[in-house]
Coordinates of C-alpha atoms and ligand atoms in Angstrom, one line a residue:
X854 CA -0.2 2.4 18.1
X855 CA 0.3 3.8 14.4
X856 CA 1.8 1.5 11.6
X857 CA 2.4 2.7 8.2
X858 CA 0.5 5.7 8.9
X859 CA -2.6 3.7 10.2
X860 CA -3.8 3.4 13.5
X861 CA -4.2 0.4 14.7
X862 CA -6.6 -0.3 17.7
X863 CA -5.1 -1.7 21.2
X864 CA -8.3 -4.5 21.1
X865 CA -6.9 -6.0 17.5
X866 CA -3.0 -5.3 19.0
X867 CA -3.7 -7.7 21.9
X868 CA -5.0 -10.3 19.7
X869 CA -1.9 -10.2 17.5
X870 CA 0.4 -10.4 20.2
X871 CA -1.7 -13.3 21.3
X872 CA -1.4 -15.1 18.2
X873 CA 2.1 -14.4 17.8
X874 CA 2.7 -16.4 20.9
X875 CA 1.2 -19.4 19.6
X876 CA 3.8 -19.4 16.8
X877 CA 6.8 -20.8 16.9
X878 CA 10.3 -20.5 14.7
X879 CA 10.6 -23.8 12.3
X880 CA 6.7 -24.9 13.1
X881 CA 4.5 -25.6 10.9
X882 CA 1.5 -23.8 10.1
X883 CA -1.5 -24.3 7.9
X884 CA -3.4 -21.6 6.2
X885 CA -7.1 -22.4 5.6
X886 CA -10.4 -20.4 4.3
X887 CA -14.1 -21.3 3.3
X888 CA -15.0 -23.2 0.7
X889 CA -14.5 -21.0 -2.9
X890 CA -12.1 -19.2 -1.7
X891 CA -12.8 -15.5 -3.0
X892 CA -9.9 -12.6 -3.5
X893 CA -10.1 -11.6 0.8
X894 CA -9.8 -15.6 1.9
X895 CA -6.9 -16.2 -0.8
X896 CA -4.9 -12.6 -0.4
X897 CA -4.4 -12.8 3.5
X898 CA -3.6 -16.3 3.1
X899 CA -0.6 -15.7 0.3
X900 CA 0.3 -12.1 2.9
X901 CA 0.2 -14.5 5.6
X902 CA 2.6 -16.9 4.2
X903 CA 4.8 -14.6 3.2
X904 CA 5.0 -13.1 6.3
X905 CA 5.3 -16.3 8.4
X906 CA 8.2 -17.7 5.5
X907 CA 9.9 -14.5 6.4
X908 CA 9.9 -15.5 10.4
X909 CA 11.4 -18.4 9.7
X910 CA 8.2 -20.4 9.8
X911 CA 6.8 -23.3 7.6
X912 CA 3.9 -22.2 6.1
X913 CA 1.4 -24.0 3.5
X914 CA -2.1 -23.3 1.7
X915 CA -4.7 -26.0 2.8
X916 CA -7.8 -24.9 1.4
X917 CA -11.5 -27.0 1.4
X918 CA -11.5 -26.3 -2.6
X919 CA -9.3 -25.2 -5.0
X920 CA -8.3 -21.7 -5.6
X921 CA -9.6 -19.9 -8.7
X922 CA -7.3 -19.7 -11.1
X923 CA -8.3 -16.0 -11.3
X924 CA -6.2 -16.0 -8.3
X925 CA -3.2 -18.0 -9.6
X926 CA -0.8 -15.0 -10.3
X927 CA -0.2 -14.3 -6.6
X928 CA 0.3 -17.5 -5.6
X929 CA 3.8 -18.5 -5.0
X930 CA 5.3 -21.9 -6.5
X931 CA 4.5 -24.4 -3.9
X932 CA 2.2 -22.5 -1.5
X933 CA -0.7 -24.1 -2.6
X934 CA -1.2 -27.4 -1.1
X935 CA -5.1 -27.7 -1.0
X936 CA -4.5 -31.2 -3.1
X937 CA -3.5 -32.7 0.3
X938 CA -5.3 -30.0 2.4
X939 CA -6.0 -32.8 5.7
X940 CA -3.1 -33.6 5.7
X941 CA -1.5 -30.3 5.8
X942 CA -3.7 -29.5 8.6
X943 CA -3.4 -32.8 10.5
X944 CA 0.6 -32.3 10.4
X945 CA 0.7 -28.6 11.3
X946 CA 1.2 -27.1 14.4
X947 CA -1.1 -23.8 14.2
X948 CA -3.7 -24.0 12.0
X949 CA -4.7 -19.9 10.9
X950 CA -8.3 -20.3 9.9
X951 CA -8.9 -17.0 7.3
X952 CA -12.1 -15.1 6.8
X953 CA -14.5 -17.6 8.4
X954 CA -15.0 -18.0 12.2
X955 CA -17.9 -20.9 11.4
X956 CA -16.7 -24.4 10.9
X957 CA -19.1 -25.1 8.6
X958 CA -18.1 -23.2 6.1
X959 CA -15.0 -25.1 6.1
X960 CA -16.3 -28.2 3.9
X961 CA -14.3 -31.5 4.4
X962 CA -11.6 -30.3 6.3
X963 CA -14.5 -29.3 9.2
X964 CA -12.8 -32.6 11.1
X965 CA -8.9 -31.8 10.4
X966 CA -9.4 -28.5 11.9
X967 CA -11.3 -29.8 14.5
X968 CA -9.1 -32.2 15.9
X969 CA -6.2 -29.8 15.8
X970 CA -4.2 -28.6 19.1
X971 CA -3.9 -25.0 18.3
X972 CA -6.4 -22.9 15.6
X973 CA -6.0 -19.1 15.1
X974 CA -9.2 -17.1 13.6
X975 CA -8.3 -14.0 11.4
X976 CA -11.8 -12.6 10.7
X977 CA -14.6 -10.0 9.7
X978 CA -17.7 -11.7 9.5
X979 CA -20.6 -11.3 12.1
X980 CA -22.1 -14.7 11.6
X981 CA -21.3 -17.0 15.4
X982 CA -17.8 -18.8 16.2
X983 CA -18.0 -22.1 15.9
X984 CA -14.3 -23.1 15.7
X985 CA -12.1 -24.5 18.2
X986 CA -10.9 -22.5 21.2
X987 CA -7.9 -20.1 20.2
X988 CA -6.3 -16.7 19.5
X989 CA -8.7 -14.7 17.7
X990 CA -8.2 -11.4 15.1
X991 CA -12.3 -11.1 15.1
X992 CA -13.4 -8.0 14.2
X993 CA -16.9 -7.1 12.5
X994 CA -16.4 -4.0 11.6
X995 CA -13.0 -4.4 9.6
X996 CA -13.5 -4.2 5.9
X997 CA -12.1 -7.4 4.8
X998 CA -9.9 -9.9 6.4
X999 CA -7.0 -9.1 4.6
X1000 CA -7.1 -5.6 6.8
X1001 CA -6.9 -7.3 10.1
X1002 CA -3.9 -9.1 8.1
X1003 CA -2.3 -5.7 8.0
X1004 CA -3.1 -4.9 11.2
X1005 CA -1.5 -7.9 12.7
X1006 CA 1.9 -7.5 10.9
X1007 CA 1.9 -3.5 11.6
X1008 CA 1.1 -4.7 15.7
X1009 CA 3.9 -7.4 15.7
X1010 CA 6.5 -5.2 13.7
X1011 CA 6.4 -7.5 11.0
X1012 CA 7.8 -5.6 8.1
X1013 CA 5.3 -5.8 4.6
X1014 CA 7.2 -6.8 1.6
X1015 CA 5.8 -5.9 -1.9
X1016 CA 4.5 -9.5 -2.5
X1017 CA 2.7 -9.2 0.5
X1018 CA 0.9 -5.9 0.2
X1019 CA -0.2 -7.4 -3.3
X1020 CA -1.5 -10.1 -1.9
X1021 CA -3.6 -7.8 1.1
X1022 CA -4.3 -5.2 -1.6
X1023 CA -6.7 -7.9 -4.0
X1024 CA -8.2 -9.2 -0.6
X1025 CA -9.2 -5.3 0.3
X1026 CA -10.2 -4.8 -3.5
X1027 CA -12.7 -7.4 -3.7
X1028 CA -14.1 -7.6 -0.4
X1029 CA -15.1 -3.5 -0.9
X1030 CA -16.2 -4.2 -4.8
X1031 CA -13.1 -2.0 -5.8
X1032 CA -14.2 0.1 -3.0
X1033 CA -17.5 0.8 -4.1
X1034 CA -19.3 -0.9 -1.5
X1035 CA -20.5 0.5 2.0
X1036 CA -17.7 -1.3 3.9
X1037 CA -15.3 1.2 2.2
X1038 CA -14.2 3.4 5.3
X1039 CA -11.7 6.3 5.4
X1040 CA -9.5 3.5 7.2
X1041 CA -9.2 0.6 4.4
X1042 CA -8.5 3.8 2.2
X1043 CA -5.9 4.5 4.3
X1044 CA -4.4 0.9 4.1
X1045 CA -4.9 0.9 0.5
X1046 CA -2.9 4.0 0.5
X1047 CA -0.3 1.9 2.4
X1048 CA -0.3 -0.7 0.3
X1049 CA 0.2 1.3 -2.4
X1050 CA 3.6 2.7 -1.1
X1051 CA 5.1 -0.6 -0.8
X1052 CA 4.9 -0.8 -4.5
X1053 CA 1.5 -2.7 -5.2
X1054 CA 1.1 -1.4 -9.1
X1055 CA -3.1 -1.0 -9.4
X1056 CA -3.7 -1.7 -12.8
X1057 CA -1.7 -4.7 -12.8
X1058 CA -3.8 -6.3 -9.8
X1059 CA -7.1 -5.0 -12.0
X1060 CA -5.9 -6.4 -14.9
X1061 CA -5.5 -9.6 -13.5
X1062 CA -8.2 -9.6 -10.7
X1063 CA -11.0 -8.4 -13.2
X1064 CA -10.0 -7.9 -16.6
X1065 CA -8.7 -12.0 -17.6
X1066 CA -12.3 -13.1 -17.9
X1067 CA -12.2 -16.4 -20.0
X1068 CA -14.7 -16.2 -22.6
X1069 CA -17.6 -18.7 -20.9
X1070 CA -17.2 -16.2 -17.8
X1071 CA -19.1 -13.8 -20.0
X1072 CA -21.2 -16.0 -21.8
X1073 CA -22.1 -17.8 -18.6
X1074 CA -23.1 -14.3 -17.2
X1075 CA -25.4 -13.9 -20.3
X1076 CA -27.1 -16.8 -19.9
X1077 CA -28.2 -16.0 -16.0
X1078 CA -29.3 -12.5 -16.7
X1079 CA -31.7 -13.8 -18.9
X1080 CA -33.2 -15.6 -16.0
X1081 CA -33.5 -12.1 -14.0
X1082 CA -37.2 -11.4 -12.6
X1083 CA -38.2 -8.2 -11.0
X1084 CA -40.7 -7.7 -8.0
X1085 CA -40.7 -3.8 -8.3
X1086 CA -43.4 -3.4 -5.4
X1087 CA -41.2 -4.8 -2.7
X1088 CA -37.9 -3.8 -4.5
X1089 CA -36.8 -7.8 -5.0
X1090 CA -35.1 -9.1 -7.9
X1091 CA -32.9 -12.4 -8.7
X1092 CA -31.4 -14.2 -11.2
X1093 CA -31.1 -18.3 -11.0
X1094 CA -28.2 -20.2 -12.9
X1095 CA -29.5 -23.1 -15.3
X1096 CA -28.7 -26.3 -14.4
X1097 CA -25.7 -27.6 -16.2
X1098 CA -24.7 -23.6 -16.8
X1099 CA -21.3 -23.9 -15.4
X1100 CA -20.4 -27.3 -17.3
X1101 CA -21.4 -26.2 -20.9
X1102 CA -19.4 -23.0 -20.3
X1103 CA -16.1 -24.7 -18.8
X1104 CA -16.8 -22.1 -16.0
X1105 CA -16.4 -22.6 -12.1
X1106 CA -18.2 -20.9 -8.9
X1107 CA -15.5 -18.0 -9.6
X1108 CA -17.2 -17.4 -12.2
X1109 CA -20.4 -16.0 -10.8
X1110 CA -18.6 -13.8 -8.4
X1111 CA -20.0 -10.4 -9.0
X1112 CA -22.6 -11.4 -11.2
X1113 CA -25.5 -10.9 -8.5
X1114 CA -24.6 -7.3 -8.3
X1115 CA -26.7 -7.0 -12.1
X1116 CA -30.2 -7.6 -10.3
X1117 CA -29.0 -5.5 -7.1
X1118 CA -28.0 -2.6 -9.4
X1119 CA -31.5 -2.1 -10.6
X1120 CA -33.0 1.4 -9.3
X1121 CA -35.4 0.7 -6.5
X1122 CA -34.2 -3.2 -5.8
X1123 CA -33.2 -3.0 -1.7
X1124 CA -32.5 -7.0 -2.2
X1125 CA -31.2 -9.1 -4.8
X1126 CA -30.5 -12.6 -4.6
X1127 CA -29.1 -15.3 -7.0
X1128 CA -29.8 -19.3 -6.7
X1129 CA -27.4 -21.5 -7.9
X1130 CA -27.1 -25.8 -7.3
X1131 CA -24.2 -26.4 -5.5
X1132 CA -22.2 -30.1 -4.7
X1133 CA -24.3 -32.9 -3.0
X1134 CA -27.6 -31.7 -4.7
X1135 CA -27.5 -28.8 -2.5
X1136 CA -28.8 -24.9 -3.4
X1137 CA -26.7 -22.1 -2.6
X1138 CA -28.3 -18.2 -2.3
X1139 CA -26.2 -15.2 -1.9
X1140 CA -28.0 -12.4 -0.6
X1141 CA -27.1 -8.6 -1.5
X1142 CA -28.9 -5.6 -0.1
X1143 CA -29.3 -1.8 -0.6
X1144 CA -29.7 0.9 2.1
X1145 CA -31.1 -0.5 5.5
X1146 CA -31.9 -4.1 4.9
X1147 CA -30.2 -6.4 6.7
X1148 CA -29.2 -9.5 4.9
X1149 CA -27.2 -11.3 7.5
X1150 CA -30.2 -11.6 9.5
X1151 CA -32.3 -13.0 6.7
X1152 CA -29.7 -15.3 6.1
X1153 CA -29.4 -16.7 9.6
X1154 CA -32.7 -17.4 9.5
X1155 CA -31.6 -20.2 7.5
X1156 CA -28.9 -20.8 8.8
X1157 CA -26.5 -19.0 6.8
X1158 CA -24.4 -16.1 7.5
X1159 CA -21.6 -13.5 6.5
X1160 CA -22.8 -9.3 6.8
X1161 CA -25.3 -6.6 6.7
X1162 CA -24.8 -6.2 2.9
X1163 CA -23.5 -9.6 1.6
X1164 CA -24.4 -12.4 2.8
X1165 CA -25.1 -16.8 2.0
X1166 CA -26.6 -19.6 3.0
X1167 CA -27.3 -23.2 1.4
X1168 CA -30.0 -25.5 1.0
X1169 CA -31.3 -28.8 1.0
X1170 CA -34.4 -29.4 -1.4
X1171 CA -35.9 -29.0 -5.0
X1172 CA -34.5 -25.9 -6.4
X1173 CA -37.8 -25.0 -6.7
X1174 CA -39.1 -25.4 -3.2
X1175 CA -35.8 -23.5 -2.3
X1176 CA -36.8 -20.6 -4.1
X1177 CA -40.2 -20.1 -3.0
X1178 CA -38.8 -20.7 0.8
X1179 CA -36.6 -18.0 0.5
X1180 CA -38.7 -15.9 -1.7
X1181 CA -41.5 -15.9 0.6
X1182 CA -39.2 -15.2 3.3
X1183 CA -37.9 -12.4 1.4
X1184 CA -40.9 -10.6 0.4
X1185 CA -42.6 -11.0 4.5
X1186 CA -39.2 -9.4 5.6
X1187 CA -39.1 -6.9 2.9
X1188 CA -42.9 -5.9 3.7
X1189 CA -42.1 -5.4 7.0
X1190 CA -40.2 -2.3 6.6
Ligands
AMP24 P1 -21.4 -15.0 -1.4 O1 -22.8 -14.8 -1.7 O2 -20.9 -16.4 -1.5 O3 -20.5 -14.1 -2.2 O4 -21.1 -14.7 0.1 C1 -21.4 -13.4 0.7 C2 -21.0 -13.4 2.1 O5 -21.8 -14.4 2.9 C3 -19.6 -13.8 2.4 O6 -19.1 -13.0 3.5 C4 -19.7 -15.2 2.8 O7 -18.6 -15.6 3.6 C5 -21.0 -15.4 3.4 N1 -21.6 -16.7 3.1 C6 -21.9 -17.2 1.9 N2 -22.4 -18.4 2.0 C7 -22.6 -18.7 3.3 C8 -23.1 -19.8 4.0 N3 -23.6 -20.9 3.4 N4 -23.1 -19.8 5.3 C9 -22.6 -18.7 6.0 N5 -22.1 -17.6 5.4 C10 -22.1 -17.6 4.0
MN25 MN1 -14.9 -14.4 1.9
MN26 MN1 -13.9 -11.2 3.6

């Protein structure tokens, strides 16, 4: 079937109509992503609950942690209730769990959603399902979430409002690095297109998405680049952030979003990683590759997860024995091809 222009295929269809039958007029349903939320896990929740609001459904934000404030200027007055997130979920009906299909990566609310009777999945990453049993939007090969969130209200007929398709547009943005990165397919162009006829305005979502940096963003970002080290025979680089870093500069986890893209854009790097402490003394690496190397597997070997190209895990250790884990592991994988 065609949507707004867009194809959409019958496999992704079926799975909307499937979680369209688990949602019912006047229920209540929770909307939920992975801990630190980024731009794809908070756009097709606020699309989401715009759409559901418009079915006549009760919908609320119940996220792990709270949203960037980078984030704040799509969110609509009361939407957000991630200050009471277990409860939200414990009292819903449907829980829709956004961007992540692993319950781990859903911090303290890994038991709420657990014990709930009916969980959706909406989701792109490749990493294995861990969540409950229910209607699942899964697909791998989707650029971001928020396009399988498009996908599901062109299936079901839902119509796409302006909010909405601002809200689906940052998700799209910042999951394809302002479509920059290798997820950026002649389809999510097409979407973007889409989105852009329902009246999304560009430079405003730029402005506000990537051009509102507080000033310790930047001098945070400073301060880790001057930790960068270069390994130019095995095309390895990464920068670590200083402990304390994000305290002295009144900066959050937001804040390093992007920032691991400095070592990867260095001419011959095929993997870049950054090291950061995390809550509960743990050690968080994000991994970012070039050309053929696989970072998802890497980081399942730790028991991470998330793509080919972009891809986490976390830690428990010294920061120091950490890093020369994963460094070793990084080198012996990068050696072998
Ligand atoms: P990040 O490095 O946090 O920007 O994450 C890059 C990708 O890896 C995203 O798709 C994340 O969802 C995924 N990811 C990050 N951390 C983890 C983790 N600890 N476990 C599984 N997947 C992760
Ligand atoms: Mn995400
Ligand atoms: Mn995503």
């Amino acid at each position: 079937m065609t949507t707004n222009g867009v194809s959409i295929p019958p496999e992704r269809a079926r799975a909307a109509q499937a979680i369209a039958g688990i949602l019912q007029p006047g229920g209540r349903v929770a909307l939920t992503t992975h801990v630190n939320a980024d731009g794809d896990g908070v756009g097709s929740e606020v699309a989401l609950w715009h759409l559901l609001r418009a079915r006549g459904l009760r919908a609320g934000i119940a996220n792990p942690t709270p949203i960037p404030e980078r984030f704040d200027f799509l969110l609509p007055p009361g939407a957000d209730r991630s200050d009471r997130a277990a409860k939200e979920i414990e009292s819903a009906d449907v829980v829709i769990v956004l961007d992540i299909s692993d319950l781990g990566r859903l911090g303290d609310l890994q038991g709420a959603v657990t014990h709930s009777h009916a969980v959706a999945c909406i989701d792109h990453h490749v990493s294995p399902a861990s969540l409950p049993a229910g209607p699942r939007l899964v697909a791998p090969e989707a650029s971001a979430t928020a396009e399988l969130v498009f996908d599901l209200a062109g299936a079901l007929g839902w119509e796409l409002t302006r909010d909405a398709a601002r809200a689906l547009y940052v998700g799209i943005l910042t999951d394809t690095g302002a479509f920059r990165f290798a997820n950026t397919s002649p389809r999510v162009l097409r979407v973007a297109g889409a989105l852009l006829e329902r009246g999304v305005d560009p430079e405003e979502i730029y402005e506000a998405v990537y051009a509102s940096a507080p000033e310790g963003r930047i001098r945070l970002i400073a301060e880790v680049l001057q930790t960068l080290v270069v390994e130019p025979d095995v095309g390895l680089a990464w920068v670590t952030v200083p402990p304390d870093a994000l305290a002295r500069h009144h900066a959050t986890p937001d804040d390093l979003d992007g920032l691991v893209e400095y070592p990867r854009s260095i001419a011959g790097v095929r993997l870049a990683l950054l090291f950061r402490q995390i809550a509960n003394g743990r050690i968080k690496v994000s991994f970012r590759s070039m050309g053929a190397v696989d970072v998802a597997e890497l980081a399942h070997q730790f028991g991470g997860g998330g793509h080919q190209k972009a891809a986490g895990a976390s830690f428990e250790g010294t920061p120091a024995d950490v890093q020369e884990q994963v460094l070793e592991a990084a080198r012996a994988y990068l050696r072998r091809r």
